[in-house]
Coordinates of C-alpha atoms and ligand atoms in Angstrom, one line a residue:
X255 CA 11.1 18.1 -3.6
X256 CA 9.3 18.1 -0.8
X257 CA 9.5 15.9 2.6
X258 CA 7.6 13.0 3.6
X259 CA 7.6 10.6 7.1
X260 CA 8.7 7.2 6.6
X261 CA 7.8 4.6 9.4
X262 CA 8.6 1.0 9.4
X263 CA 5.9 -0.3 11.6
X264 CA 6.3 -2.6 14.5
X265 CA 9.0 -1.5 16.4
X266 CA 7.9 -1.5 20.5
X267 CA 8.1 2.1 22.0
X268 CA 10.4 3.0 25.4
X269 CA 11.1 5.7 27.1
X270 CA 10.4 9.1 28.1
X271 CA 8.8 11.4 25.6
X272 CA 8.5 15.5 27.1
X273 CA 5.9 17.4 25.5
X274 CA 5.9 21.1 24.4
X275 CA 4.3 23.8 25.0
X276 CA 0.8 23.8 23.8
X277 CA 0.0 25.1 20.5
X278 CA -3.3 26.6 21.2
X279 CA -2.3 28.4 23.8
X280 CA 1.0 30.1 22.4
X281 CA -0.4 31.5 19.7
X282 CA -2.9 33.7 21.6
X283 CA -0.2 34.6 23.8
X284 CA 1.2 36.4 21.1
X285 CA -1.7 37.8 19.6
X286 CA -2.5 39.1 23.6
X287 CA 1.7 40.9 23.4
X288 CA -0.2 43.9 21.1
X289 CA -2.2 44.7 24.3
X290 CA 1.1 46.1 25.7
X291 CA 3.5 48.4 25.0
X292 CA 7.0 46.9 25.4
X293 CA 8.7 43.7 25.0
X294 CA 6.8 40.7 26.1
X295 CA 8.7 37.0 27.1
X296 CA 7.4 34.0 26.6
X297 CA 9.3 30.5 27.5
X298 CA 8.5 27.3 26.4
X299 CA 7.0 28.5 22.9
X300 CA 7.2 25.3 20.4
X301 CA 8.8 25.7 17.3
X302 CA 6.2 25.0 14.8
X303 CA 5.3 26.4 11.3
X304 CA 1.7 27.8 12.9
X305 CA 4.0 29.9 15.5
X306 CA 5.8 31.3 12.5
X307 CA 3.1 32.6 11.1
X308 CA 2.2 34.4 14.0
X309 CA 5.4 35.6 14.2
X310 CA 5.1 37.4 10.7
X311 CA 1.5 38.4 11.7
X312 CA 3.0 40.6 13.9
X313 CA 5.9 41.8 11.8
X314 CA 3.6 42.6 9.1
X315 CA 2.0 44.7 12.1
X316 CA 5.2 46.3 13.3
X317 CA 6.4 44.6 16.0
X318 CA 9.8 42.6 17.1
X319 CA 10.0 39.2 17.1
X320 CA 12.9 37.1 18.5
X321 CA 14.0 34.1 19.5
X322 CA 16.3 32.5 21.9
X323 CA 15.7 28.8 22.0
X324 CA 12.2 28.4 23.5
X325 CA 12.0 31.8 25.0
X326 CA 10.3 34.7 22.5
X327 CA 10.6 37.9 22.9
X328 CA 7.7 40.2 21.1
X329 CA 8.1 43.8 21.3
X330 CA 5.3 46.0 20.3
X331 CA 7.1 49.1 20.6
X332 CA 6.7 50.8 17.0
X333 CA 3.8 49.0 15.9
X334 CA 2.3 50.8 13.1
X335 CA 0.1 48.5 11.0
X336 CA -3.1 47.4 11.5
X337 CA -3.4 44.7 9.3
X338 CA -3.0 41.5 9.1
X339 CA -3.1 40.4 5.5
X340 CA -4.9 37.5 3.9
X341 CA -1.6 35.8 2.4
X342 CA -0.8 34.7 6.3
X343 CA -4.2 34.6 7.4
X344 CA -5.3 32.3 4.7
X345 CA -2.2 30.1 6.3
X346 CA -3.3 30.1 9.4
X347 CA -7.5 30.7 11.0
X348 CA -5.5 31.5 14.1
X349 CA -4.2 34.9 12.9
X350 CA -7.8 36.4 13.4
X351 CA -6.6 36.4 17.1
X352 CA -5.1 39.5 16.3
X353 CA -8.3 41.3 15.9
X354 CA -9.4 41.5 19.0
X355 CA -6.1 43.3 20.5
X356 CA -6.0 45.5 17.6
X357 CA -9.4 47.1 18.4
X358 CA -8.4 47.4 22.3
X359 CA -4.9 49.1 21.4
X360 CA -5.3 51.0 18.8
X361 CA -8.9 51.2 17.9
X362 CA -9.1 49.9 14.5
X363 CA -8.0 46.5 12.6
X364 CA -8.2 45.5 9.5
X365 CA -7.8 41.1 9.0
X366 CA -8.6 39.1 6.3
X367 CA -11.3 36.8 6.5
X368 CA -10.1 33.6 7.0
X369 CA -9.3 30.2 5.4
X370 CA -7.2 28.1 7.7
X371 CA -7.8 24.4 8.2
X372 CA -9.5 21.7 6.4
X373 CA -12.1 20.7 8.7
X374 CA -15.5 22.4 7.9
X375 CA -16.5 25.8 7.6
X376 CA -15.8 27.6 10.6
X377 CA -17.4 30.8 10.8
X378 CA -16.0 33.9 13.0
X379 CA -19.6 35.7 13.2
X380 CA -19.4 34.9 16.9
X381 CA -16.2 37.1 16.9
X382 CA -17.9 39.9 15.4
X383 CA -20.9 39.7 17.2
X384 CA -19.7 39.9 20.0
X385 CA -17.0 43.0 19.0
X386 CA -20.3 44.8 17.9
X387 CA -21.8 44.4 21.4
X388 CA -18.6 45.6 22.6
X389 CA -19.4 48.5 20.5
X390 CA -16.9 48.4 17.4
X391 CA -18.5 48.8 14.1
X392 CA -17.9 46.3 11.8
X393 CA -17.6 46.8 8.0
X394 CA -16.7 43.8 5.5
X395 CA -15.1 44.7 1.9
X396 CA -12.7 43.1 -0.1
X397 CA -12.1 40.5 1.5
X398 CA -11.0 42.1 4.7
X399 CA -12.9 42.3 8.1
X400 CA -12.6 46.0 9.4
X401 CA -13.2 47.2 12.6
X402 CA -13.2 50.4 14.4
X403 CA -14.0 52.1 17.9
X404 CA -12.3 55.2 17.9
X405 CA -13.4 56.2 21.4
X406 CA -12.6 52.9 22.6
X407 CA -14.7 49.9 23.7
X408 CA -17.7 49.5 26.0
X409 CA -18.2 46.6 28.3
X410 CA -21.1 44.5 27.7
X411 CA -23.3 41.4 28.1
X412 CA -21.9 38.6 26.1
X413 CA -23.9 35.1 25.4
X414 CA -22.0 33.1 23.4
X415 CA -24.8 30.8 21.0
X416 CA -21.6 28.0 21.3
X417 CA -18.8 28.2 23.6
X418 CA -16.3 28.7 20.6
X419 CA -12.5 28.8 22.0
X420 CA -11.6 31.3 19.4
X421 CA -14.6 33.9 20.5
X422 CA -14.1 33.6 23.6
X423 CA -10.3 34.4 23.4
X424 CA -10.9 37.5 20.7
X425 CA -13.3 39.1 23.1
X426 CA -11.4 38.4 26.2
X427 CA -8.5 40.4 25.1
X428 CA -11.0 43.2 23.7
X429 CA -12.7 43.1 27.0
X430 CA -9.5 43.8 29.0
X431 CA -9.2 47.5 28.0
X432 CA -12.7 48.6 27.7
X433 CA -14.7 50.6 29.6
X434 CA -16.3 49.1 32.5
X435 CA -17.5 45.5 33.0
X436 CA -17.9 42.6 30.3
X437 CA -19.8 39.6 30.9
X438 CA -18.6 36.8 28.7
X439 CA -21.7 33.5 29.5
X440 CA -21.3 30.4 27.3
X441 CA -17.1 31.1 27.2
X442 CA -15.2 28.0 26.2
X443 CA -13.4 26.7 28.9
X444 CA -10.2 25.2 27.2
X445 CA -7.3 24.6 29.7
X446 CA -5.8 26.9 27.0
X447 CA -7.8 29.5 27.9
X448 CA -7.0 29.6 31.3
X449 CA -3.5 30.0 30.7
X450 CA -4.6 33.4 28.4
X451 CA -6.3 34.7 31.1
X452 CA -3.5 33.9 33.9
X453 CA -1.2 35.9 31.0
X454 CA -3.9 38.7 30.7
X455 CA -4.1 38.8 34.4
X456 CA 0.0 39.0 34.9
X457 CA -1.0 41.9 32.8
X458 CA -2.7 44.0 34.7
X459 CA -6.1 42.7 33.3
X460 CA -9.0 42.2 35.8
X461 CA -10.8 38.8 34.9
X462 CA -12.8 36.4 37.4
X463 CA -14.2 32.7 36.6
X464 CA -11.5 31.8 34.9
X465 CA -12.0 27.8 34.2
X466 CA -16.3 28.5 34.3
X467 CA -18.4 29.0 31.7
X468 CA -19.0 32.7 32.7
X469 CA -16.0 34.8 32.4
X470 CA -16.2 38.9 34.0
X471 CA -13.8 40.8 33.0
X472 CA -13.5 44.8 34.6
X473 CA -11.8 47.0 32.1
X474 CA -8.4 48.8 32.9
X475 CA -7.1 51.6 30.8
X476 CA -3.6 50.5 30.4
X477 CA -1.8 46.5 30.3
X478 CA 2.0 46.2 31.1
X479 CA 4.3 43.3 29.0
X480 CA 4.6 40.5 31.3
X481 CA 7.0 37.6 31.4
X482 CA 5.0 33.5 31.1
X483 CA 5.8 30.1 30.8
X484 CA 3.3 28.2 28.1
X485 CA 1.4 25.4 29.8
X486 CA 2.1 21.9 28.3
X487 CA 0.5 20.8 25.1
X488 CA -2.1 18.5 26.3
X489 CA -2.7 17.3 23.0
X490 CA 0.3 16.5 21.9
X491 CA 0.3 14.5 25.2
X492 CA -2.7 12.3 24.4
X493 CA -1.3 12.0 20.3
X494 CA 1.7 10.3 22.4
X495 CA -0.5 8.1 24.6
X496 CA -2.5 6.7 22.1
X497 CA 1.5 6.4 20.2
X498 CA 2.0 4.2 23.2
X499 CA -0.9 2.2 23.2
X500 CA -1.0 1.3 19.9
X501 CA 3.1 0.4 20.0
X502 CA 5.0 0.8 23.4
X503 CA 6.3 -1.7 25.8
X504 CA 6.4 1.2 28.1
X505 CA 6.6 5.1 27.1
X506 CA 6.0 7.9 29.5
X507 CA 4.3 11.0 28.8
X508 CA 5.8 14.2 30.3
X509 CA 5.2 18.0 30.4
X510 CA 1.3 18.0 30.3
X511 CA -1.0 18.4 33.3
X512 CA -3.0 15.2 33.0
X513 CA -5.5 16.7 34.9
X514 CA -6.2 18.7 30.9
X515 CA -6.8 15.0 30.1
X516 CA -9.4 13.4 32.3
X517 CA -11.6 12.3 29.7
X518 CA -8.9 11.2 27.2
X519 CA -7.4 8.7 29.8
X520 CA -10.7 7.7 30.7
X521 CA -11.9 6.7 27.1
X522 CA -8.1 4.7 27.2
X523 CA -9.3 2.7 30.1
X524 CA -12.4 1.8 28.6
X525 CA -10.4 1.1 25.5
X526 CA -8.6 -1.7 27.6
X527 CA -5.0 0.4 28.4
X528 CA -4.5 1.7 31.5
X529 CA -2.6 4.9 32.3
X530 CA -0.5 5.2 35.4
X531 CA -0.4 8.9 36.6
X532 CA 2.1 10.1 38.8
X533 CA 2.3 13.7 39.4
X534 CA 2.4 15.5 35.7
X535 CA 3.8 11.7 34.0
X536 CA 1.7 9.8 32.7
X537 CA 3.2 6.1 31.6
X538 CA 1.5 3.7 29.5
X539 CA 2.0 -0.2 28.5
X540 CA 0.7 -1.5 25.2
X541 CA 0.9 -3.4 22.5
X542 CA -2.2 -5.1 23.2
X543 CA -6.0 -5.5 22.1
X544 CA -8.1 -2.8 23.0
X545 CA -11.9 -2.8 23.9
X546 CA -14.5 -0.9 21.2
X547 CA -15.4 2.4 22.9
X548 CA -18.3 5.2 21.8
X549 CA -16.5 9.0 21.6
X550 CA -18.3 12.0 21.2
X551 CA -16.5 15.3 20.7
X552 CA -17.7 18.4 22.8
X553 CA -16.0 21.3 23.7
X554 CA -13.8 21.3 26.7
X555 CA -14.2 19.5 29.5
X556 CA -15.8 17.3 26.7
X557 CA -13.7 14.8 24.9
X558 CA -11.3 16.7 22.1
X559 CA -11.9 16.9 18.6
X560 CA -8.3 17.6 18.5
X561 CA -8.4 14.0 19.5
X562 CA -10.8 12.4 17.7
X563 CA -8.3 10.9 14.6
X564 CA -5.5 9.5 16.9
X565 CA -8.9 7.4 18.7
X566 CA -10.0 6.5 14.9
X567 CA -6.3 4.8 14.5
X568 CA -6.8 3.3 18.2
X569 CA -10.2 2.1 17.9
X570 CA -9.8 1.1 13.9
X571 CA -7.6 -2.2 15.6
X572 CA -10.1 -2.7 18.7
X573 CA -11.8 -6.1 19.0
X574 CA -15.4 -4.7 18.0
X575 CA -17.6 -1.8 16.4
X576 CA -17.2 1.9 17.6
X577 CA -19.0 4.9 17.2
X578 CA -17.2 8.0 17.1
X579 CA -19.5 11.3 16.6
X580 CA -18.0 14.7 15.8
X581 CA -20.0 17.1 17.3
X582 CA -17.2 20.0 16.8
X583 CA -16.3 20.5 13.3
X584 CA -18.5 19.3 10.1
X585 CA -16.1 17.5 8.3
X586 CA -13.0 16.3 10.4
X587 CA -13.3 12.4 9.3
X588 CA -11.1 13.4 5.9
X589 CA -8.8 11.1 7.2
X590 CA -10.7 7.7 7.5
X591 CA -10.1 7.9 3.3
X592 CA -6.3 7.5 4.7
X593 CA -6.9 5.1 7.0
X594 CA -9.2 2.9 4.9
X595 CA -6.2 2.6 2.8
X596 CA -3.9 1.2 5.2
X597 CA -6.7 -1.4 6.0
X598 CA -9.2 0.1 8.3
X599 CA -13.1 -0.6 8.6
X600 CA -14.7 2.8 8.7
X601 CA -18.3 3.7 7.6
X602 CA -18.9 7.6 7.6
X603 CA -22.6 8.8 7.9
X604 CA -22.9 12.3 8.4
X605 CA -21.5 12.9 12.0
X606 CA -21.1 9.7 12.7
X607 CA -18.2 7.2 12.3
X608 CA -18.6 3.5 12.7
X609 CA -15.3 1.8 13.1
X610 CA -14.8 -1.6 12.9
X611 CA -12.1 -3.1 14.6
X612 CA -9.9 -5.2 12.2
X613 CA -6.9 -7.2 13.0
X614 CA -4.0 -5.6 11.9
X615 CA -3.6 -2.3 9.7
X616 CA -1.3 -3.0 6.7
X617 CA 1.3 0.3 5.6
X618 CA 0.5 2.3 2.6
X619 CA 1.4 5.7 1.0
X620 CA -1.0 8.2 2.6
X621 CA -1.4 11.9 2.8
X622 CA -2.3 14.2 5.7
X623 CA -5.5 15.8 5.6
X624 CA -4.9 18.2 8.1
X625 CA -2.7 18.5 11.6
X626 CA -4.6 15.9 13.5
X627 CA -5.4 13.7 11.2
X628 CA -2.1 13.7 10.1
X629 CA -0.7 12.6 13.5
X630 CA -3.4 10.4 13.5
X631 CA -1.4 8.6 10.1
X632 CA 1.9 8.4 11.3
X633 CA 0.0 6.7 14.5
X634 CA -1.0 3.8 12.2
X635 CA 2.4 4.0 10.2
X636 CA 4.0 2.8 14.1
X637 CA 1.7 -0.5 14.0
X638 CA 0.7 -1.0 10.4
X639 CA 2.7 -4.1 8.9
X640 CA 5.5 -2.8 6.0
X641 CA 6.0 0.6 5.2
X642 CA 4.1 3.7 5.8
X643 CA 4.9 6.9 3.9
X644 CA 3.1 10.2 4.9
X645 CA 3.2 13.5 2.6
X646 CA 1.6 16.6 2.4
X647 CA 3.6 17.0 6.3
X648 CA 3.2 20.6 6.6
X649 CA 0.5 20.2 8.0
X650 CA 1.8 18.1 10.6
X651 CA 4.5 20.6 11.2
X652 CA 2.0 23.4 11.6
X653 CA 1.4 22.1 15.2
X654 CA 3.7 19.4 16.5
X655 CA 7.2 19.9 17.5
X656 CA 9.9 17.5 15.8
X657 CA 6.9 15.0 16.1
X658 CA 9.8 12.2 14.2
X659 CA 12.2 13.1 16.6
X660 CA 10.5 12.8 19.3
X661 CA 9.0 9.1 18.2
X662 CA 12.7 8.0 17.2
X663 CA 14.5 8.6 20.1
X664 CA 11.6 6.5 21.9
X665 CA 12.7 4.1 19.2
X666 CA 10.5 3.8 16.5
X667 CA 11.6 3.2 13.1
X668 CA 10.7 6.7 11.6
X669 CA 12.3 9.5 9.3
X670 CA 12.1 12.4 7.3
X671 CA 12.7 11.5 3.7
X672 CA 12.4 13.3 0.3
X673 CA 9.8 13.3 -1.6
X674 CA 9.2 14.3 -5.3
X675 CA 7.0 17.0 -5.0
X676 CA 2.9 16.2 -4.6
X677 CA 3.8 12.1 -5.4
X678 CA 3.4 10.8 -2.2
X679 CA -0.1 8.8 -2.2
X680 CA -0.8 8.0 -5.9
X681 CA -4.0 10.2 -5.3
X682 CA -5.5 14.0 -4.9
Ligands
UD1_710 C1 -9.7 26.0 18.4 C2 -8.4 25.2 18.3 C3 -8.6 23.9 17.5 C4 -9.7 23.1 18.2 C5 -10.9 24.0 18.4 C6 -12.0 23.2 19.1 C7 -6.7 27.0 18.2 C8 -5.7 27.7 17.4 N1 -7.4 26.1 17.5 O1 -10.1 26.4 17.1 O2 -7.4 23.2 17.5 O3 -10.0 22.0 17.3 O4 -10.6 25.1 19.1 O5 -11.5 22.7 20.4 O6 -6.9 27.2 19.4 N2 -17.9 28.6 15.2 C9 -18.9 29.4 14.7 N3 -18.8 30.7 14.8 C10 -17.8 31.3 15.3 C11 -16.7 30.6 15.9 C12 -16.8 29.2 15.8 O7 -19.9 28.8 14.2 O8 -17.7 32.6 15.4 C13 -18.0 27.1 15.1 C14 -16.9 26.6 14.2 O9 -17.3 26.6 12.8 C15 -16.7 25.2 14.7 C16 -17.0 25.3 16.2 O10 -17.7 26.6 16.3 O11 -17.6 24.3 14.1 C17 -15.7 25.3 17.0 O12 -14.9 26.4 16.7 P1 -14.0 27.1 17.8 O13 -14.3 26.6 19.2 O14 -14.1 28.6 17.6 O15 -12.6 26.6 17.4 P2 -11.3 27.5 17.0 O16 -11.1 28.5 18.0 O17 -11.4 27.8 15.5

């Protein structure tokens, strides 16, 4: 038996819904602990599957792990491994976040090249590239990335060919304990990653431009534990605006800096729903029609690929023909195939999506394809007509917090029920 999420569409959303803390930033926070020796704190951390595996990463690796509500405690103390092996990197890309501190620490890490999600081939080479500037050698066997710089790391010149979040994050928190001065140009510049370096920094690290594409980081021999609050999951806060645009007579969005999510309320506005903001709440009024809009995905302060399905949902009931091009990931429209099933008018071609707005999306049994796209489901399971059953909801709990708990108390009509085992969705 496994579980699925069953939602009886149509029921108007109210209330207040408070996001977590944001995914993409936690779990770097914990990769960034094995730069210290001592027992790091983090409050705020959501509990979600992908944080569980990071928790084991570093237990594999020899570390504590503990929790007290939202509040983690890692302590690094007697770590004594150096690997982190491929049945919980195959579980989750993220783990490869490991790799960088290993090399900083302890001058050697061995991780297993990656599987992770099911959204295109996304390549680490940037990672290594840039650890080999750094000057770590890098060997692959096996199956298993290993690197090495016994006398420690050098600072260097770094130009990212694409301003990859992951990169930039890996070689941050390799840059922090080499020798002398590192110049990260092309660095991602995901709210997220400000939040790692304003951890690295509480530290002891020495990093300037945080926020700009060119990051300059001036080694320091030793980092200290340090104590931080996660920052908001931004994401989690648009999945829950486009939850109330598609079905809310009023529902306000809490816990996120909307400021993370200029171009995501914009696009809403052109969309036909307006956002009031007010400090860090954010309130939105649907049900209504919404306006076709064009979205193209670019990295940050671009418009989210971690958004892009939830706008599908939105824009698959807008009065009018879409575009929506993934610029991010190769193959991150998995889920049209979903949505076409509950009733939606989506063309694929390559990178692009056409969407044409129907009337009314009708529920179906569906599966999730992968975390966003499965949000993106239950989405349409809140305004489809009938019944909407979603399975394969792992990946769904990889990365949102009691996502069904959070939609019921706002009232929507929406469980957890059993499922037989792979039967949900009469389909691969
Ligand atoms: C992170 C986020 C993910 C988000 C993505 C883009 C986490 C845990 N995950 O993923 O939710 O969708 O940013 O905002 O924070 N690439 C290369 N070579 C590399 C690295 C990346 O070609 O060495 C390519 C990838 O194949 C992909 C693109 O760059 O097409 C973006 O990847 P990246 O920015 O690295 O995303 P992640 O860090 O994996």
């Amino acid at each position: 038996m496994s579980r699925a999420i069953h939602i009886a569409g149509g029921r108007a959303l109210r209330g207040t819904v408070t996001v977590s803390g944001a995914k993409n930033a936690v779990l770097k926070h914990m990769a960034a602990a094995i730069l210290a020796e001592g027992v790091s704190t983090f409050h705020r951390v959501p509990r979600i599957a992908d944080v569980e595996v990071m928790s084991e990463v570093l237990r594999r690796l020899g570390a504590d792990v503990r929790f007290e509500g939202d509040t983690a405690f890692i302590d690094t103390t007697s770590m004594d491994s150096f690997e982190a092996p491929y049945d919980l990197v195959a579980t989750m890309r993220a783990s490869i976040l490991v790799l960088g501190p290993l090399v900083a620490r302890f001058g050697t890490a061995r991780v297993a090249m990656p599987g992770g999600c099911n959204i295109g081939s996304r390549k680490i080479d940037l990672h290594l590239k840039g650890l080999q500037q750094l000057g770590a050698s890098i060997s692959s066997e096996h199956g298993y990335i290993e690197a090495s710089a016994p006398t420690g790391l050098s600072g260097a010149h770094i130009f990212l060919d694409f301003p990859s979040v992951g990169a930039t994050e890996n070689l941050l928190m390799a840059a922090v304990k080499a020798r002398g001065t590192t110049t990260i140009e092309n660095a991602a510049r995901e709210p997220e990653i400000q939040d790692l370096i304003a951890l690295l920094g509480a530290m002891g690290a020495r990093i300037e431009g945080a926020g700009t594409s060119t990051l300059v980081v001036e080694g320091v021999p030793e980092l200290r534990p340090a104590e931080h609050t996660v920052i908001g999951d931004r994401i989690e806060a648009g999945t829950m605006l486009v939850a109330g645009a598609l079905a809310a007579e009023s529902l306000t969005v809490e816990g996120a800096d909307p400021a993370h999510l200029e171009l995501v309320l914009s696009k809403l506005a052109d969309a036909g729903v307006p956002v009031s903001v007010d400090g860090a709440r954010m309130t939105v009024a649907g049900p209504g029609r919404f306006a076709p809009v064009d979205v193209a995905t670019l990295p940050y302060p671009g418009f989210p690929t971690d958004m892009q399905p939830q706008f599908m949902t939105l824009l698959s009931l807008a009065d009018g023909d879409s575009v929506i091009t993934e610029n991010v990931f190769e193959s991150r429209f998995m889920f049209a195939d979903e949505l076409r099933r509950m009733g939606a008018d989506i063309t694929i071609d390559g990178h692009r999506a056409i969407v044409r707005g129907v009337k009314r999306l009708s529920g179906a049994p569906v599966k999730a394809p992968d975390l966003r796209g499965g949000a993106a489901l239950v989405l349409a399971g809140l305004v489809a007509e009938g019944e909407t059953l979603v399975g394969d909801t792992y990946h769904i709990e990889r990365g949102y917090e009691d996502l069904v708990g959070k939609l019921a108390a706002v009232g929507a009509a929406i469980e957890w029920v059993e499922a037989e085992g792979g039967d949900v969705g009469a389909h691969a």
